[in-house]
mmCIF file of C-alpha atoms in Angstrom:
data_model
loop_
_atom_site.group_PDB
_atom_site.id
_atom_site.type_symbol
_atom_site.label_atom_id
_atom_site.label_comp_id
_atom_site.label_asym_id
_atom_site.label_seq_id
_atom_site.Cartn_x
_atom_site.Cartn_y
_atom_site.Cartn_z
ATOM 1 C CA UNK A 310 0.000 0.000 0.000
ATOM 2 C CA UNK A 311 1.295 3.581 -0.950
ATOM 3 C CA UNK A 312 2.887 5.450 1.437
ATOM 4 C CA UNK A 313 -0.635 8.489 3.572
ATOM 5 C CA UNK A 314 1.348 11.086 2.216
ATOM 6 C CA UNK A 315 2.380 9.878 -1.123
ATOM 7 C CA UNK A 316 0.912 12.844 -3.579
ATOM 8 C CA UNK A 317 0.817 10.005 -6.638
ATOM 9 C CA UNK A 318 -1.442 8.205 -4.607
ATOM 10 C CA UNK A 319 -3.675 11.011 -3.827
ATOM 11 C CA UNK A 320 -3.898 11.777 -7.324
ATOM 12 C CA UNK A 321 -4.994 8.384 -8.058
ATOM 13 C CA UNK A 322 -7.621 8.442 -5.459
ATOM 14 C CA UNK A 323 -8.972 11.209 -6.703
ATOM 15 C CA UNK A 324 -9.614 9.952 -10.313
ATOM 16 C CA UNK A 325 -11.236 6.901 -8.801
ATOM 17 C CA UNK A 326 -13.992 8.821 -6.633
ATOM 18 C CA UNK A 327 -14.147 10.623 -10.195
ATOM 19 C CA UNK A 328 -14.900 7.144 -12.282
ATOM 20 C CA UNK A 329 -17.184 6.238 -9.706
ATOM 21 C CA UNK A 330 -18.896 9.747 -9.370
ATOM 22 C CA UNK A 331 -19.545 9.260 -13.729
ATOM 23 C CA UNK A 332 -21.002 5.796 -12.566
ATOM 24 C CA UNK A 333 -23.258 6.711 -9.987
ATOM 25 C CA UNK A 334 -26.782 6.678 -10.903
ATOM 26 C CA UNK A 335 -27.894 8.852 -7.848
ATOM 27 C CA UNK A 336 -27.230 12.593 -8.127
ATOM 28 C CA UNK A 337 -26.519 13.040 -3.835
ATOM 29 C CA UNK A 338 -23.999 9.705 -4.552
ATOM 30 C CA UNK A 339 -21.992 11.188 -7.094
ATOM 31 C CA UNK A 340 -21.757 14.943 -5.735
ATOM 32 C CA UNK A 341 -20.333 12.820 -2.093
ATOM 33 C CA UNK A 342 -17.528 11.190 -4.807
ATOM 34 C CA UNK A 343 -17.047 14.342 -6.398
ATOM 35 C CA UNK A 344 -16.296 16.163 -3.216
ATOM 36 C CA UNK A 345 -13.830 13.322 -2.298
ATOM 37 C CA UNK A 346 -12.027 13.686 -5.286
ATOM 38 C CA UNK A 347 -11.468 17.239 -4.928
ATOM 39 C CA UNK A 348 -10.089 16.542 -0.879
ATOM 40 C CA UNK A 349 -7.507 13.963 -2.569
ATOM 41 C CA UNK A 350 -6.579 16.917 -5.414
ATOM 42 C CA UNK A 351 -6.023 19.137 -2.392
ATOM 43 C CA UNK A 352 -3.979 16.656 -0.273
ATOM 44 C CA UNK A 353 -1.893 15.931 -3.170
ATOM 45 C CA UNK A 354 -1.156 19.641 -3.681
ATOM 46 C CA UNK A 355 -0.042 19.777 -0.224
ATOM 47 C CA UNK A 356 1.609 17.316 -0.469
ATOM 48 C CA UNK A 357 3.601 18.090 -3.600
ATOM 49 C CA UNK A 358 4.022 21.983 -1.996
ATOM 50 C CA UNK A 359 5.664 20.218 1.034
ATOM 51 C CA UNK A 360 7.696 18.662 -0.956
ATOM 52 C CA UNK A 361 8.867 21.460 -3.017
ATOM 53 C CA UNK A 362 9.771 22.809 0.112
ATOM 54 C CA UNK A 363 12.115 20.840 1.575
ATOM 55 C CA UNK A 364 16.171 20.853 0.904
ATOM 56 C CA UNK A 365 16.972 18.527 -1.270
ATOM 57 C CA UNK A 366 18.726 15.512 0.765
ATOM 58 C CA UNK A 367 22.017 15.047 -1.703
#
């Protein structure tokens, strides 16, 4: 399993509540996976903004 704070992950999260938000045949269902997928989008910006910010380790 991907590392909680692995912004690749995140990403990939995200398009799955997407896939399953085009597949949902209630309206209230796929607004819920919608609004997952844009939590993962923001937790992978995070975490890619974290990671811009730290000194590279070389």
């Amino acid at each position: 399993m991907p590392r909680i704070d692995d912004g690749e992950y995140f990403r990939q999260r995200a398009q799955q509540e997407r896939a399953i938000a085009a597949a949902a045949l209630d309206e209230g269902v796929a607004k819920a996976h919608l609004q997952m997928a844009e939590e993962y989008e923001r937790k992978a910006a995070e975490h890619e903004a974290a990671k811009a910010d730290k000194p590279s380790e070389s």
